[in-house]
PDB file of C-alpha atoms in Angstrom:
ATOM      1  CA  MET J1107      49.849  56.049 -78.175  1.00 47.00           C
ATOM      2  CA  SER J1108      47.522  58.058 -75.839  1.00 52.00           C
ATOM      3  CA  ALA J1109      47.422  57.369 -72.093  1.00 54.00           C
ATOM      4  CA  PRO J1110      44.636  55.364 -70.859  1.00 61.00           C
ATOM      5  CA  ALA J1111      41.546  57.118 -69.861  1.00 79.00           C
ATOM      6  CA  THR J1112      41.104  57.937 -66.174  1.00 87.00           C
ATOM      7  CA  PRO J1113      38.328  59.087 -64.094  1.00 92.00           C
ATOM      8  CA  ALA J1114      37.079  62.549 -64.077  1.00 92.00           C
ATOM      9  CA  VAL J1115      36.143  62.348 -60.301  1.00 96.00           C
ATOM     10  CA  VAL J1116      36.451  59.540 -57.782  1.00 97.00           C
ATOM     11  CA  LEU J1117      34.291  59.625 -54.688  1.00 97.00           C
ATOM     12  CA  VAL J1118      35.467  58.018 -51.388  1.00 97.00           C
ATOM     13  CA  GLY J1119      33.994  57.764 -48.045  1.00 93.00           C
ATOM     14  CA  PRO J1120      32.325  55.456 -45.540  1.00 87.00           C
ATOM     15  CA  PRO J1121      29.348  53.531 -45.914  1.00 79.00           C
ATOM     16  CA  GLY J1122      26.308  55.930 -46.005  1.00 78.00           C
ATOM     17  CA  SER J1123      28.166  59.054 -47.299  1.00 87.00           C
ATOM     18  CA  GLY J1124      26.337  58.978 -50.642  1.00 89.00           C
ATOM     19  CA  LYS J1125      29.034  57.823 -52.953  1.00 93.00           C
ATOM     20  CA  SER J1126      26.712  56.085 -55.419  1.00 93.00           C
ATOM     21  CA  THR J1127      23.875  58.401 -55.161  1.00 93.00           C
ATOM     22  CA  VAL J1128      26.006  61.719 -55.581  1.00 96.00           C
ATOM     23  CA  GLY J1129      28.047  59.782 -58.151  1.00 97.00           C
ATOM     24  CA  ARG J1130      24.934  59.180 -60.522  1.00 97.00           C
ATOM     25  CA  VAL J1131      23.918  62.933 -60.060  1.00 97.00           C
ATOM     26  CA  LEU J1132      27.393  64.139 -60.867  1.00 96.00           C
ATOM     27  CA  ALA J1133      27.834  61.722 -63.842  1.00 96.00           C
ATOM     28  CA  GLU J1134      24.423  63.008 -65.314  1.00 95.00           C
ATOM     29  CA  ARG J1135      25.399  66.466 -64.844  1.00 94.00           C
ATOM     30  CA  LEU J1136      28.747  66.035 -66.580  1.00 94.00           C
ATOM     31  CA  GLY J1137      27.585  64.038 -69.320  1.00 94.00           C
ATOM     32  CA  LEU J1138      29.697  61.078 -68.309  1.00 95.00           C
ATOM     33  CA  PRO J1139      29.097  57.443 -67.297  1.00 96.00           C
ATOM     34  CA  PHE J1140      29.031  56.215 -63.626  1.00 97.00           C
ATOM     35  CA  ARG J1141      30.532  53.174 -62.228  1.00 96.00           C
ATOM     36  CA  ASP J1142      30.617  51.735 -58.697  1.00 96.00           C
ATOM     37  CA  THR J1143      33.563  49.294 -57.967  1.00 96.00           C
ATOM     38  CA  ASP J1144      31.237  47.502 -55.424  1.00 93.00           C
ATOM     39  CA  ALA J1145      28.846  46.767 -58.359  1.00 94.00           C
ATOM     40  CA  ASP J1146      31.663  45.557 -60.459  1.00 96.00           C
ATOM     41  CA  ILE J1147      32.837  43.370 -57.779  1.00 95.00           C
ATOM     42  CA  GLU J1148      29.276  41.827 -57.298  1.00 94.00           C
ATOM     43  CA  GLN J1149      28.953  41.181 -61.096  1.00 94.00           C
ATOM     44  CA  ALA J1150      32.445  39.506 -61.407  1.00 92.00           C
ATOM     45  CA  ALA J1151      31.663  37.391 -58.263  1.00 93.00           C
ATOM     46  CA  GLY J1152      27.997  36.632 -59.176  1.00 95.00           C
ATOM     47  CA  LYS J1153      26.826  37.413 -55.845  1.00 93.00           C
ATOM     48  CA  PRO J1154      26.298  40.223 -53.375  1.00 90.00           C
ATOM     49  CA  ILE J1155      29.203  41.517 -51.471  1.00 87.00           C
ATOM     50  CA  PRO J1156      27.777  40.192 -48.016  1.00 85.00           C
ATOM     51  CA  GLU J1157      27.887  36.809 -49.481  1.00 89.00           C
ATOM     52  CA  ILE J1158      31.515  37.102 -50.457  1.00 91.00           C
ATOM     53  CA  PHE J1159      32.361  37.946 -47.024  1.00 84.00           C
ATOM     54  CA  VAL J1160      30.427  34.912 -45.546  1.00 86.00           C
ATOM     55  CA  ASP J1161      31.577  32.354 -48.463  1.00 91.00           C
ATOM     56  CA  GLU J1162      35.298  33.579 -49.142  1.00 91.00           C
ATOM     57  CA  GLY J1163      36.087  36.056 -46.304  1.00 89.00           C
ATOM     58  CA  GLU J1164      37.255  39.591 -46.147  1.00 87.00           C
ATOM     59  CA  PRO J1165      40.802  39.071 -47.571  1.00 91.00           C
ATOM     60  CA  HIS J1166      39.435  37.513 -50.714  1.00 93.00           C
ATOM     61  CA  PHE J1167      36.867  40.455 -51.076  1.00 92.00           C
ATOM     62  CA  ARG J1168      39.634  42.805 -50.538  1.00 92.00           C
ATOM     63  CA  GLN J1169      41.632  41.277 -53.305  1.00 95.00           C
ATOM     64  CA  LEU J1170      38.825  41.490 -55.509  1.00 95.00           C
ATOM     65  CA  GLU J1171      38.050  45.024 -54.581  1.00 94.00           C
ATOM     66  CA  ARG J1172      41.928  45.965 -55.472  1.00 95.00           C
ATOM     67  CA  GLU J1173      41.422  44.428 -58.844  1.00 95.00           C
ATOM     68  CA  ALA J1174      38.167  46.204 -59.351  1.00 95.00           C
ATOM     69  CA  VAL J1175      39.802  49.636 -58.479  1.00 95.00           C
ATOM     70  CA  ARG J1176      42.808  49.010 -60.606  1.00 95.00           C
ATOM     71  CA  ALA J1177      40.733  48.250 -63.682  1.00 93.00           C
ATOM     72  CA  ALA J1178      38.354  51.299 -62.991  1.00 93.00           C
ATOM     73  CA  VAL J1179      41.222  53.769 -62.697  1.00 92.00           C
ATOM     74  CA  THR J1180      43.070  52.662 -65.725  1.00 88.00           C
ATOM     75  CA  GLY J1181      40.353  52.748 -68.274  1.00 83.00           C
ATOM     76  CA  PHE J1182      37.387  54.514 -67.210  1.00 92.00           C
ATOM     77  CA  PRO J1183      36.629  58.130 -68.360  1.00 92.00           C
ATOM     78  CA  GLY J1184      33.694  58.854 -65.982  1.00 95.00           C
ATOM     79  CA  VAL J1185      32.708  59.326 -62.413  1.00 96.00           C
ATOM     80  CA  LEU J1186      33.675  56.551 -60.086  1.00 97.00           C
ATOM     81  CA  ALA J1187      32.575  55.573 -56.737  1.00 97.00           C
ATOM     82  CA  LEU J1188      34.771  53.205 -54.586  1.00 96.00           C
ATOM     83  CA  GLY J1189      33.662  50.997 -51.712  1.00 91.00           C
ATOM     84  CA  GLY J1190      34.236  52.531 -48.351  1.00 88.00           C
ATOM     85  CA  GLY J1191      37.102  50.114 -47.426  1.00 89.00           C
ATOM     86  CA  ALA J1192      39.119  50.634 -50.765  1.00 94.00           C
ATOM     87  CA  VAL J1193      41.427  53.197 -49.284  1.00 95.00           C
ATOM     88  CA  MET J1194      42.935  50.635 -46.996  1.00 93.00           C
ATOM     89  CA  ALA J1195      45.104  49.189 -49.534  1.00 94.00           C
ATOM     90  CA  GLY J1196      48.520  50.916 -50.236  1.00 95.00           C
ATOM     91  CA  GLU J1197      48.391  49.927 -53.682  1.00 94.00           C
ATOM     92  CA  THR J1198      44.772  51.577 -54.210  1.00 95.00           C
ATOM     93  CA  ARG J1199      45.901  54.854 -52.494  1.00 96.00           C
ATOM     94  CA  ALA J1200      48.927  55.073 -54.954  1.00 96.00           C
ATOM     95  CA  LEU J1201      46.658  54.513 -58.005  1.00 95.00           C
ATOM     96  CA  LEU J1202      44.423  57.322 -56.476  1.00 96.00           C
ATOM     97  CA  ALA J1203      47.264  59.817 -56.072  1.00 94.00           C
ATOM     98  CA  PRO J1204      47.045  61.735 -59.509  1.00 94.00           C
ATOM     99  CA  LEU J1205      43.370  61.339 -59.742  1.00 95.00           C
ATOM    100  CA  PRO J1206      40.603  64.182 -58.667  1.00 95.00           C
ATOM    101  CA  VAL J1207      39.411  62.391 -55.497  1.00 97.00           C
ATOM    102  CA  VAL J1208      36.630  63.611 -53.353  1.00 97.00           C
ATOM    103  CA  PHE J1209      36.045  62.424 -49.720  1.00 96.00           C
ATOM    104  CA  LEU J1210      32.332  62.753 -48.845  1.00 95.00           C
ATOM    105  CA  GLU J1211      32.418  63.439 -45.110  1.00 91.00           C
ATOM    106  CA  VAL J1212      29.475  62.126 -43.261  1.00 83.00           C
ATOM    107  CA  ALA J1213      28.150  62.139 -39.618  1.00 73.00           C
ATOM    108  CA  LEU J1214      27.190  59.060 -38.004  1.00 65.00           C
ATOM    109  CA  GLY J1215      23.569  60.067 -37.615  1.00 62.00           C
ATOM    110  CA  ASP J1216      23.409  60.789 -41.236  1.00 65.00           C
ATOM    111  CA  ALA J1217      25.130  57.530 -42.081  1.00 61.00           C
ATOM    112  CA  VAL J1218      22.891  55.622 -39.993  1.00 60.00           C
ATOM    113  CA  LYS J1219      19.768  57.150 -41.623  1.00 63.00           C
ATOM    114  CA  ARG J1220      21.125  56.315 -45.088  1.00 58.00           C
ATOM    115  CA  VAL J1221      22.573  52.967 -44.589  1.00 57.00           C
ATOM    116  CA  GLY J1222      20.023  51.726 -41.997  1.00 55.00           C
ATOM    117  CA  LEU J1223      21.055  49.534 -39.058  1.00 48.00           C
ATOM    118  CA  ASP J1224      19.680  46.398 -40.526  1.00 47.00           C
ATOM    119  CA  ALA J1225      21.135  46.843 -44.148  1.00 51.00           C
ATOM    120  CA  PRO J1226      23.377  44.037 -45.415  1.00 50.00           C
ATOM    121  CA  ARG J1227      26.702  45.567 -44.668  1.00 52.00           C
ATOM    122  CA  PRO J1228      29.165  42.946 -43.603  1.00 52.00           C
ATOM    123  CA  LEU J1229      31.443  45.332 -41.429  1.00 50.00           C
ATOM    124  CA  LEU J1230      28.669  46.814 -39.727  1.00 52.00           C
ATOM    125  CA  ALA J1231      26.649  43.553 -38.863  1.00 54.00           C
ATOM    126  CA  VAL J1232      27.598  43.693 -35.168  1.00 57.00           C
ATOM    127  CA  ASN J1233      26.936  46.701 -33.162  1.00 63.00           C
ATOM    128  CA  PRO J1234      26.858  49.034 -36.216  1.00 64.00           C
ATOM    129  CA  ARG J1235      27.113  52.391 -34.521  1.00 68.00           C
ATOM    130  CA  ALA J1236      30.284  51.287 -32.681  1.00 75.00           C
ATOM    131  CA  ARG J1237      31.687  49.591 -35.678  1.00 72.00           C
ATOM    132  CA  TRP J1238      31.052  52.589 -38.127  1.00 70.00           C
ATOM    133  CA  ARG J1239      33.021  54.776 -35.404  1.00 77.00           C
ATOM    134  CA  GLU J1240      35.831  52.392 -35.342  1.00 81.00           C
ATOM    135  CA  LEU J1241      35.824  52.050 -39.217  1.00 79.00           C
ATOM    136  CA  MET J1242      36.074  55.967 -39.372  1.00 81.00           C
ATOM    137  CA  GLU J1243      38.712  56.157 -36.920  1.00 84.00           C
ATOM    138  CA  ALA J1244      40.870  53.795 -39.076  1.00 86.00           C
ATOM    139  CA  ARG J1245      39.960  55.032 -42.607  1.00 89.00           C
ATOM    140  CA  ARG J1246      39.428  58.781 -42.191  1.00 91.00           C
ATOM    141  CA  PRO J1247      43.080  59.598 -42.170  1.00 94.00           C
ATOM    142  CA  LEU J1248      43.413  57.541 -45.522  1.00 95.00           C
ATOM    143  CA  TYR J1249      40.298  59.374 -47.016  1.00 94.00           C
ATOM    144  CA  LEU J1250      42.154  62.541 -46.145  1.00 95.00           C
ATOM    145  CA  GLU J1251      45.467  61.132 -47.648  1.00 96.00           C
ATOM    146  CA  VAL J1252      43.785  60.493 -51.075  1.00 96.00           C
ATOM    147  CA  ALA J1253      41.480  63.514 -51.311  1.00 96.00           C
ATOM    148  CA  THR J1254      41.887  66.310 -53.570  1.00 95.00           C
ATOM    149  CA  ALA J1255      38.819  68.013 -51.888  1.00 96.00           C
ATOM    150  CA  VAL J1256      36.664  67.186 -48.921  1.00 95.00           C
ATOM    151  CA  VAL J1257      32.850  67.597 -49.131  1.00 96.00           C
ATOM    152  CA  ASP J1258      30.549  67.657 -45.981  1.00 93.00           C
ATOM    153  CA  THR J1259      27.354  65.902 -46.875  1.00 92.00           C
ATOM    154  CA  GLU J1260      25.581  66.990 -43.535  1.00 88.00           C
ATOM    155  CA  GLY J1261      22.196  68.586 -44.078  1.00 87.00           C
ATOM    156  CA  ARG J1262      22.692  68.383 -47.903  1.00 91.00           C
ATOM    157  CA  THR J1263      20.700  66.727 -50.568  1.00 92.00           C
ATOM    158  CA  PRO J1264      22.585  64.562 -53.123  1.00 93.00           C
ATOM    159  CA  GLU J1265      22.156  67.354 -55.755  1.00 95.00           C
ATOM    160  CA  GLN J1266      23.653  69.938 -53.253  1.00 95.00           C
ATOM    161  CA  VAL J1267      26.575  67.542 -52.365  1.00 95.00           C
ATOM    162  CA  ALA J1268      27.177  67.131 -56.439  1.00 96.00           C
ATOM    163  CA  ASP J1269      27.129  71.035 -56.747  1.00 95.00           C
ATOM    164  CA  ALA J1270      29.788  71.209 -53.788  1.00 95.00           C
ATOM    165  CA  VAL J1271      31.903  68.598 -55.512  1.00 96.00           C
ATOM    166  CA  LEU J1272      31.800  70.355 -58.916  1.00 95.00           C
ATOM    167  CA  GLU J1273      32.675  73.668 -57.053  1.00 93.00           C
ATOM    168  CA  ALA J1274      35.628  71.993 -54.890  1.00 93.00           C
ATOM    169  CA  LEU J1275      37.239  70.555 -58.270  1.00 92.00           C
ATOM    170  CA  GLU J1276      36.381  73.499 -60.333  1.00 87.00           C
ATOM    171  CA  LEU J1277      34.421  71.548 -62.863  1.00 79.00           C
ATOM    172  CA  LYS J1278      31.842  72.995 -65.165  1.00 64.00           C
ATOM    173  CA  ASN J1279      28.387  72.497 -64.091  1.00 52.00           C
ATOM    174  CA  PRO J1280      26.109  72.812 -67.234  1.00 49.00           C
ATOM    175  CA  HIS J1281      22.873  72.932 -64.949  1.00 47.00           C
ATOM    176  CA  VAL J1282      23.863  76.231 -63.118  1.00 41.00           C
TER     177      VAL J1282
END
């Protein structure tokens, strides 16, 4: 019996780092499917993530997130984007250990431009700039722990970030 399929690339990083956008570009270039665990959670729950936070609380959301990541890393042979806080769970970090994981690093100013200060991000609802900094202080070491490679997104288009990811992982890019 063959081993279950695993992702070709896993993207991690904070809100606004471009995981979903870059993930779609990468998937297209590699001829692979794209999957976003936040979308998986919303589909399974039947409601947007901010509503899950309000209705059931963050601990319930984090449990859904761990389940979504586990399902995605053990049977999905494409490009996978994880929610910004997924790396907080030790179980998730252990699942990511053998996989090609890329941390998309983003500066606060770029993240704010991409996410917008009024976007429905439950953990950024109050004082988004200060909260984003706090989240990064807590999460950055965890992103680095799971990362096979780190790609800085500053001043780059999603296509340029995708190129850098392919180069960092030494994956073939059929469009070069």
